[in-house]
Every structure is written in C-alpha cells, then in structure tokens.
Coordinates of C-alpha atoms in Angstrom, one line a residue:
X1 CA 5.9 -72.4 24.9
X2 CA 3.1 -74.9 26.3
X3 CA -0.1 -74.1 25.0
X4 CA -2.7 -74.3 28.2
X5 CA -5.9 -75.8 28.4
X6 CA -9.1 -73.6 28.2
X7 CA -10.4 -72.8 31.7
X8 CA -13.0 -74.1 33.5
X9 CA -16.0 -74.4 31.1
X10 CA -14.7 -71.4 29.1
X11 CA -13.8 -72.2 25.3
X12 CA -10.8 -70.4 26.0
X13 CA -7.9 -69.6 28.6
X14 CA -8.3 -67.2 31.4
X15 CA -5.7 -64.5 33.0
X16 CA -5.8 -61.5 35.0
X17 CA -4.1 -58.2 34.1
X18 CA -3.7 -55.7 37.2
X19 CA -2.7 -51.9 36.2
X20 CA -2.5 -51.3 39.9
X21 CA -5.4 -48.9 40.1
X22 CA -5.2 -46.8 43.1
X23 CA -8.2 -44.8 43.8
X24 CA -8.3 -41.2 45.1
X25 CA -8.5 -41.7 48.8
X26 CA -6.4 -45.0 48.7
X27 CA -2.5 -45.3 49.9
X28 CA 0.0 -47.3 47.4
X29 CA 0.6 -49.3 50.5
X30 CA -3.2 -50.5 50.5
X31 CA -3.0 -51.0 46.6
X32 CA -0.2 -53.4 46.7
X33 CA -1.6 -55.7 49.6
X34 CA -4.7 -55.8 47.6
X35 CA -2.9 -56.8 44.2
X36 CA -1.2 -59.7 46.4
X37 CA -4.5 -60.8 47.6
X38 CA -5.9 -60.6 43.9
X39 CA -3.1 -62.8 42.8
X40 CA -3.3 -65.3 45.2
X41 CA -6.9 -65.3 44.3
X42 CA -6.2 -65.8 40.7
X43 CA -3.8 -68.7 41.5
X44 CA -6.6 -70.6 44.0
X45 CA -9.2 -70.0 41.1
X46 CA -6.9 -71.3 38.4
X47 CA -6.2 -68.4 36.2
X48 CA -3.4 -69.0 33.7
X49 CA -1.2 -65.7 34.4
X50 CA -1.4 -62.7 36.4
X51 CA 0.3 -59.5 34.8
X52 CA 1.3 -56.1 36.0
X53 CA 1.5 -53.3 33.7
X54 CA 4.3 -50.4 33.7
X55 CA 3.0 -47.0 33.9
X56 CA 4.9 -43.7 35.1
X57 CA 3.7 -40.3 36.6
X58 CA -0.3 -41.4 37.3
X59 CA -1.6 -41.0 40.8
X60 CA -4.1 -43.9 39.5
X61 CA -1.6 -46.5 38.6
X62 CA 1.1 -47.7 41.2
X63 CA 3.6 -49.9 39.5
X64 CA 6.3 -48.1 37.3
X65 CA 8.4 -51.2 37.7
X66 CA 6.3 -54.5 37.2
X67 CA 9.3 -56.6 37.8
X68 CA 9.7 -55.7 41.6
X69 CA 5.9 -56.4 42.0
X70 CA 6.2 -59.9 40.2
X71 CA 9.6 -60.7 42.6
X72 CA 7.2 -60.2 45.3
X73 CA 4.4 -62.2 43.9
X74 CA 6.7 -65.2 43.4
X75 CA 6.6 -66.0 47.1
X76 CA 3.0 -65.5 47.6
X77 CA 1.7 -67.7 44.8
X78 CA 2.1 -71.6 44.2
X79 CA 1.2 -72.1 40.3
X80 CA 0.1 -69.3 38.3
X81 CA 2.4 -67.4 35.9
X82 CA 3.4 -64.2 36.8
X83 CA 4.6 -61.3 34.5
X84 CA 5.2 -57.8 33.0
X85 CA 2.2 -57.2 30.5
X86 CA 4.4 -55.4 29.8
X87 CA 7.7 -53.9 30.0
X88 CA 7.8 -50.4 27.8
X89 CA 11.2 -51.4 26.3
X90 CA 12.1 -48.0 25.0
X91 CA 12.0 -47.0 28.6
X92 CA 14.7 -49.6 29.4
X93 CA 18.1 -50.9 28.4
X94 CA 17.8 -54.3 27.0
X95 CA 20.9 -55.9 29.1
X96 CA 19.2 -54.6 32.5
X97 CA 15.8 -56.2 31.3
X98 CA 17.5 -59.4 30.5
X99 CA 19.3 -59.6 33.7
X100 CA 16.3 -58.8 36.0
X101 CA 13.9 -61.6 34.1
X102 CA 16.9 -63.9 34.2
X103 CA 17.0 -63.7 37.9
X104 CA 13.0 -64.1 37.9
X105 CA 13.1 -66.9 36.2
X106 CA 15.6 -68.6 38.3
X107 CA 13.4 -67.7 41.5
X108 CA 10.3 -69.3 39.9
X109 CA 11.2 -71.7 36.5
X110 CA 8.7 -72.0 34.3
X111 CA 6.4 -69.3 35.6
X112 CA 7.7 -66.0 34.6
X113 CA 6.4 -64.1 31.1
X114 CA 8.0 -61.0 29.8
X115 CA 5.7 -59.2 27.8
X116 CA 7.3 -56.2 25.5
X117 CA 5.5 -53.1 24.3
X118 CA 6.8 -50.0 22.9
X119 CA 4.5 -47.1 24.1
X120 CA 5.8 -44.7 26.8
X121 CA 3.2 -45.6 29.3
X122 CA 2.8 -42.0 30.3
X123 CA 3.0 -38.4 29.0
X124 CA 5.5 -36.9 26.6
X125 CA 7.4 -34.9 29.6
X126 CA 7.5 -38.0 31.5
X127 CA 9.0 -40.0 28.6
X128 CA 11.3 -37.4 27.8
X129 CA 12.7 -37.9 31.6
X130 CA 12.8 -41.7 31.1
X131 CA 15.7 -40.9 28.3
X132 CA 13.3 -41.6 25.5
X133 CA 14.7 -40.0 22.3
X134 CA 12.3 -39.6 19.3
X135 CA 13.2 -42.6 17.6
X136 CA 12.6 -44.8 20.5
X137 CA 9.3 -46.2 19.1
X138 CA 11.0 -46.8 15.5
X139 CA 13.8 -49.0 17.2
X140 CA 11.5 -51.4 18.9
X141 CA 12.4 -54.2 16.5
X142 CA 16.1 -53.8 16.8
X143 CA 15.6 -53.3 20.8
X144 CA 13.7 -56.8 21.0
X145 CA 16.4 -58.1 19.0
X146 CA 19.1 -57.0 21.3
X147 CA 17.1 -58.3 24.2
X148 CA 16.6 -61.8 22.8
X149 CA 20.2 -61.9 22.2
X150 CA 21.1 -61.2 25.8
X151 CA 18.3 -63.5 26.9
X152 CA 19.8 -66.4 24.6
X153 CA 23.5 -65.2 24.8
X154 CA 23.5 -65.8 20.9
X155 CA 24.5 -62.8 19.1
X156 CA 26.3 -63.0 15.8
X157 CA 30.0 -63.4 15.9
X158 CA 30.4 -59.7 14.9
X159 CA 28.1 -58.2 17.0
X160 CA 29.1 -55.6 19.1
X161 CA 27.8 -57.4 22.3
X162 CA 28.6 -60.9 21.6
X163 CA 31.3 -60.9 24.6
X164 CA 28.8 -59.1 26.8
X165 CA 26.8 -61.8 28.8
X166 CA 23.6 -61.3 31.0
X167 CA 24.0 -62.7 34.3
X168 CA 22.0 -64.8 35.2
X169 CA 21.4 -66.7 32.0
X170 CA 23.2 -69.3 29.5
X171 CA 26.6 -68.1 29.7
X172 CA 26.9 -68.2 33.5
X173 CA 25.8 -71.7 33.6
X174 CA 28.1 -72.7 31.0
X175 CA 31.1 -70.9 33.1
X176 CA 30.1 -72.7 36.3
X177 CA 29.6 -75.9 34.5
X178 CA 26.0 -76.7 35.6
X179 CA 22.9 -77.0 33.0
X180 CA 21.0 -73.9 31.6
X181 CA 17.6 -73.3 32.5
X182 CA 15.3 -75.5 30.7
X183 CA 12.5 -73.1 31.0
X184 CA 13.3 -69.4 30.6
X185 CA 10.8 -66.7 30.2
X186 CA 8.1 -66.7 27.6
X187 CA 8.4 -63.7 25.8
X188 CA 5.3 -61.8 24.4
X189 CA 5.0 -59.0 21.9
X190 CA 2.3 -56.6 23.3
X191 CA 0.4 -54.0 21.1
X192 CA -2.5 -52.6 19.9
X193 CA -2.0 -52.3 16.0
X194 CA -1.2 -54.0 13.0
X195 CA 2.7 -53.1 13.6
X196 CA 3.1 -55.1 16.9
X197 CA 1.2 -58.2 15.2
X198 CA 3.9 -58.0 12.2
X199 CA 6.7 -58.0 14.6
X200 CA 5.4 -60.9 16.6
X201 CA 4.7 -62.7 13.7
X202 CA 8.2 -62.2 12.4
X203 CA 9.8 -63.5 15.5
X204 CA 7.5 -66.5 16.1
X205 CA 6.1 -65.3 19.7
X206 CA 3.3 -65.0 21.4
X207 CA 1.1 -61.9 20.4
X208 CA -1.3 -60.1 23.0
X209 CA -3.4 -57.4 21.7
X210 CA -4.5 -54.7 24.2
X211 CA -8.0 -53.8 23.3
X212 CA -9.0 -51.9 26.8
X213 CA -6.9 -48.9 25.0
X214 CA -9.8 -48.5 22.5
X215 CA -11.7 -49.5 19.5
X216 CA -8.5 -50.6 17.5
X217 CA -8.4 -52.9 14.8
X218 CA -8.2 -56.2 16.3
X219 CA -9.3 -58.3 13.8
X220 CA -7.1 -57.0 11.0
X221 CA -4.3 -57.6 13.4
X222 CA -4.8 -61.1 14.3
X223 CA -5.3 -61.9 10.4
X224 CA -1.9 -60.2 9.9
X225 CA -0.4 -62.2 13.0
X226 CA -1.9 -65.6 11.6
X227 CA -1.3 -65.1 7.9
X228 CA 2.7 -64.1 8.5
X229 CA 3.5 -66.3 11.8
X230 CA 7.3 -67.9 11.2
X231 CA 7.4 -70.9 13.3
X232 CA 10.3 -70.8 15.8
X233 CA 12.1 -73.0 18.5
X234 CA 9.8 -71.4 20.9
X235 CA 6.4 -71.2 19.1
X236 CA 5.1 -73.9 16.5
X237 CA 1.7 -72.2 15.7
X238 CA 0.5 -69.1 16.4
X239 CA -0.4 -68.2 20.0
X240 CA -2.7 -64.9 20.5
X241 CA -4.3 -63.2 23.7
X242 CA -6.8 -60.1 23.7
X243 CA -7.0 -58.1 26.9
X244 CA -10.2 -56.1 27.7
X245 CA -11.6 -54.2 30.7
X246 CA -14.0 -56.1 32.8
X247 CA -16.0 -55.5 35.7
X248 CA -18.6 -58.0 37.0
X249 CA -21.0 -57.8 40.1
X250 CA -24.1 -59.3 41.4
X251 CA -25.6 -55.9 40.8
X252 CA -25.3 -54.4 37.2
X253 CA -25.7 -51.1 38.0
X254 CA -22.8 -51.3 40.6
X255 CA -20.5 -52.6 38.0
X256 CA -21.6 -49.7 35.8
X257 CA -20.8 -47.1 38.4
X258 CA -17.3 -48.6 39.0
X259 CA -16.8 -48.4 35.1
X260 CA -17.5 -44.7 35.1
X261 CA -14.3 -44.1 37.4
X262 CA -11.8 -45.6 34.9
X263 CA -13.9 -43.9 32.1
X264 CA -13.4 -40.4 33.8
X265 CA -9.7 -41.1 34.4
X266 CA -9.6 -41.5 30.4
X267 CA -11.3 -38.1 29.8
X268 CA -8.6 -36.6 32.2
X269 CA -5.7 -37.9 30.5
X270 CA -7.4 -36.6 27.1
X271 CA -7.7 -33.2 28.8
X272 CA -3.6 -33.3 29.9
X273 CA -4.8 -33.8 33.3
X274 CA -3.6 -36.6 35.6
X275 CA -4.7 -40.1 35.2
X276 CA -7.0 -40.0 38.7
X277 CA -9.5 -42.4 39.5
X278 CA -12.3 -40.4 41.4
X279 CA -14.9 -42.3 43.2
X280 CA -18.1 -43.1 41.1
X281 CA -20.3 -40.5 43.2
X282 CA -17.8 -37.6 41.8
X283 CA -18.2 -38.9 38.3
X284 CA -21.9 -39.1 38.6
X285 CA -21.9 -35.3 40.3
X286 CA -19.4 -34.1 37.2
X287 CA -21.3 -31.4 34.9
X288 CA -19.3 -31.8 31.9
X289 CA -19.9 -30.6 28.7
X290 CA -22.2 -32.8 26.4
X291 CA -18.6 -34.0 24.6
X292 CA -17.2 -34.5 28.1
X293 CA -20.1 -36.5 28.9
X294 CA -19.8 -38.6 25.5
X295 CA -16.5 -39.5 26.3
X296 CA -17.0 -40.9 29.7
X297 CA -20.1 -43.0 28.1
X298 CA -18.4 -44.4 25.2
X299 CA -15.5 -45.5 27.7
X300 CA -17.8 -46.8 30.3
X301 CA -19.0 -48.8 27.4
X302 CA -16.0 -50.1 26.2
X303 CA -15.5 -52.2 29.6
X304 CA -17.5 -55.5 29.6
X305 CA -19.6 -54.7 32.7
X306 CA -22.9 -56.4 34.5
X307 CA -23.4 -59.5 36.0
X308 CA -20.8 -62.5 35.5
X309 CA -23.3 -64.0 32.7
X310 CA -23.4 -60.8 30.9
X311 CA -19.6 -60.1 31.2
X312 CA -19.2 -63.7 30.1
X313 CA -21.3 -63.2 27.0
X314 CA -19.1 -60.4 25.9
X315 CA -16.0 -62.1 26.5
X316 CA -17.3 -65.1 24.2
X317 CA -18.6 -62.8 21.6
X318 CA -14.9 -61.4 21.7
X319 CA -13.6 -65.0 21.4
X320 CA -15.7 -65.9 18.1
X321 CA -14.8 -62.7 16.6
X322 CA -11.2 -62.8 17.1
X323 CA -10.7 -66.6 17.6
X324 CA -7.9 -65.7 20.3
X325 CA -6.5 -68.7 22.5
X326 CA -6.6 -66.6 25.4
X327 CA -8.4 -63.6 27.2
X328 CA -7.4 -61.6 29.7
X329 CA -9.3 -59.7 32.1
X330 CA -8.4 -56.3 32.7
X331 CA -9.6 -55.7 36.4
X332 CA -10.8 -52.2 36.6
X333 CA -13.1 -49.9 38.7
X334 CA -12.5 -47.3 41.6
X335 CA -12.8 -50.2 44.2
X336 CA -10.2 -52.8 44.6
X337 CA -13.1 -54.9 46.3
X338 CA -14.8 -54.5 42.6
X339 CA -11.6 -55.8 41.1
X340 CA -11.4 -59.1 43.2
X341 CA -15.1 -59.9 42.7
X342 CA -14.9 -59.4 38.9
X343 CA -12.3 -62.6 39.4
X344 CA -14.3 -64.3 41.8
X345 CA -17.7 -64.0 39.8
X346 CA -16.1 -64.9 36.5
X347 CA -14.3 -68.1 38.0
X348 CA -17.7 -69.0 39.8
X349 CA -19.6 -68.7 36.3
X350 CA -16.9 -70.8 34.3
X351 CA -16.7 -73.6 37.3
X352 CA -13.0 -72.9 37.7
X353 CA -11.1 -74.5 40.7
X354 CA -12.3 -73.4 44.3
X355 CA -9.1 -74.1 46.4

C-alpha cells in the first residue's frame, strides 16, 4: 500500500463513504444515479477513495452488494480509489469474494479497496436468511485468513483449499504464462471496537474505525492497533482511517435539519422498525416521548453538521485526538443534494482541485 499525500490544505487525507441512503419518496434508481454523480464529483475534487457500504433489508440503504456498484463506478471515474466499506465477510463465501475482487482489480488495477467487517449489516432475522450461523462473528479471523489465502494463492501445503484457486488471480496468471498483477486490492480491516484493531494489527493491514456508529472507544482502538502492529509485505507502518458522519451547508440550520433524518432512522432501528429516512419536516413534527427526542438529539449531534468551516473544525479536532492518517466523510442526510453539497464545500474549504 502506498501512503497518499494529505488532501489540499487539510492535515490529513480525505475520502468519502456513501451508504446509498434512499429517502422516503425517492426511488433506488434515483439514488444510484446520484451515487454515480457523487463519485464523479469526489474524483474531480481529489478525494482519495470512494467507498460503499453493505446493508440488507433497509428501505433507507440501497446497496446489499457494494461490489456491483464498484464495477459500475470503474467506468464512470478516472482516478479515485473505489471500494467496499465494507464487505461483511460472515455473510459471504471467501472464495466468491476473492473472485469478485480479482475481477475488479483486473478492470481497474491499483484502484480497488476491499474493506472487511464482521457485523451483519442488518437485523437478526435477515442475518439468519443470509446463512449466518451463531459463530459467524467469532470465526472472522479465520474467514479473513481464508480470503487472503485465496487472493494470494498461498495456502499452506496441507490446507484443504491448497489446490482451489481464485480466478482471476495469481494462479491463473501463472497457468497462462503472464505476469501476475503488480497492484492487487488493498485489504482493510474495518470495525468499531478494539477487537478489529487487534485483527488489523496482527495482519499488518490498514485499519478503518467507524465512528459514525456511536461513541465507541476510538482512542483505545487506535492505541492497540499502533502498539501491536506487525509490519507485513503489504504495509511497513500502521495506517489508520476514521469515518464520521458529516453534513455541511452554507446554512447551518439546514445542515442540522438534514442530520435529524438520519437520527430518526437510528431511533426507528432501535425500536425494531425499518431504517427509513423521513423528510426533516416529518421528524420535526414527530411528537415522541422525552426519551425518543433525546435519542434523536443525541444522534443528530453525533454527525458533524454546520458550515464547511464548522465541519472542518470538527474533522481537525478528531484528527488531533486520534492521530489518524485519513478521515472519511460519511455523507448523510435525507437529501442527496445535501450529501453532494457536503463534498463540494469541504473540498472548497481545503482548496482541493476543481477540475
């Protein structure tokens, strides 16, 4: 992995995560078109990477298969790294993931990221339908090791899959007497706990902490990652990223209004209702209990919202606390326009390219 340079005048690298949020009243087709436009905008403005998350059975999130959208975005963008942020590995067969990302790397050498997480990305019933068993999370390190074995075609001699190659991949190149890919996918370990930090450190891989999920112990996780990091052939020194929800607007009140839609969706999820993004005016009209209103206020304020300068202040404070190399904007809000405006305003604030 090559360490990128900071973005514009920012003291860190800037990237974007799109949860494919689809507000009430908007179609999936509209969301996908707007995601493509957002990726193109991030590409033009010099952001380092554009990731897409995996979610299932949620009306407010439209990509159960990030790799399909990545395949489309390869032809729609020129420079930006594209990836899954992430693939929830216990939902998948490692061999199939290796094959899919081998194809993506062949289509866009040096531009593909594969982020690996262990959460279900959905509710318990849907997780069961995805063929997750009770030990799925506990077996995450073994699943990662199996996936890496397929990607590198380097299982130990006595491994049951020693003679099972992932195609495309190194084995196919060897058989066809052509050079293997010199780039390959960058493999990231994702998480929001110290557990994932330990896995990333042991494997010598870059680590991405999802702070948008709540007030988890990011500082302890980063300390564990750095103190226990083992250099590998892929990464000589620790490289860390933190992602956080962000909404920037020239009108700080509008930025806050957009943030309430995501907060309301979180409340609905806690109440075992569908994760639906309601328009801000419906959230404002919601006559909830004091506890419900507290949850909405809490999650509204967990998102960095306000003018570009205010959001940038929060990003820089987070960077100062965590010492991460990279900050990823998790674009949020009911309106897709609010998400693209966030990317544009933050790029302007840090003097990033305009072409």
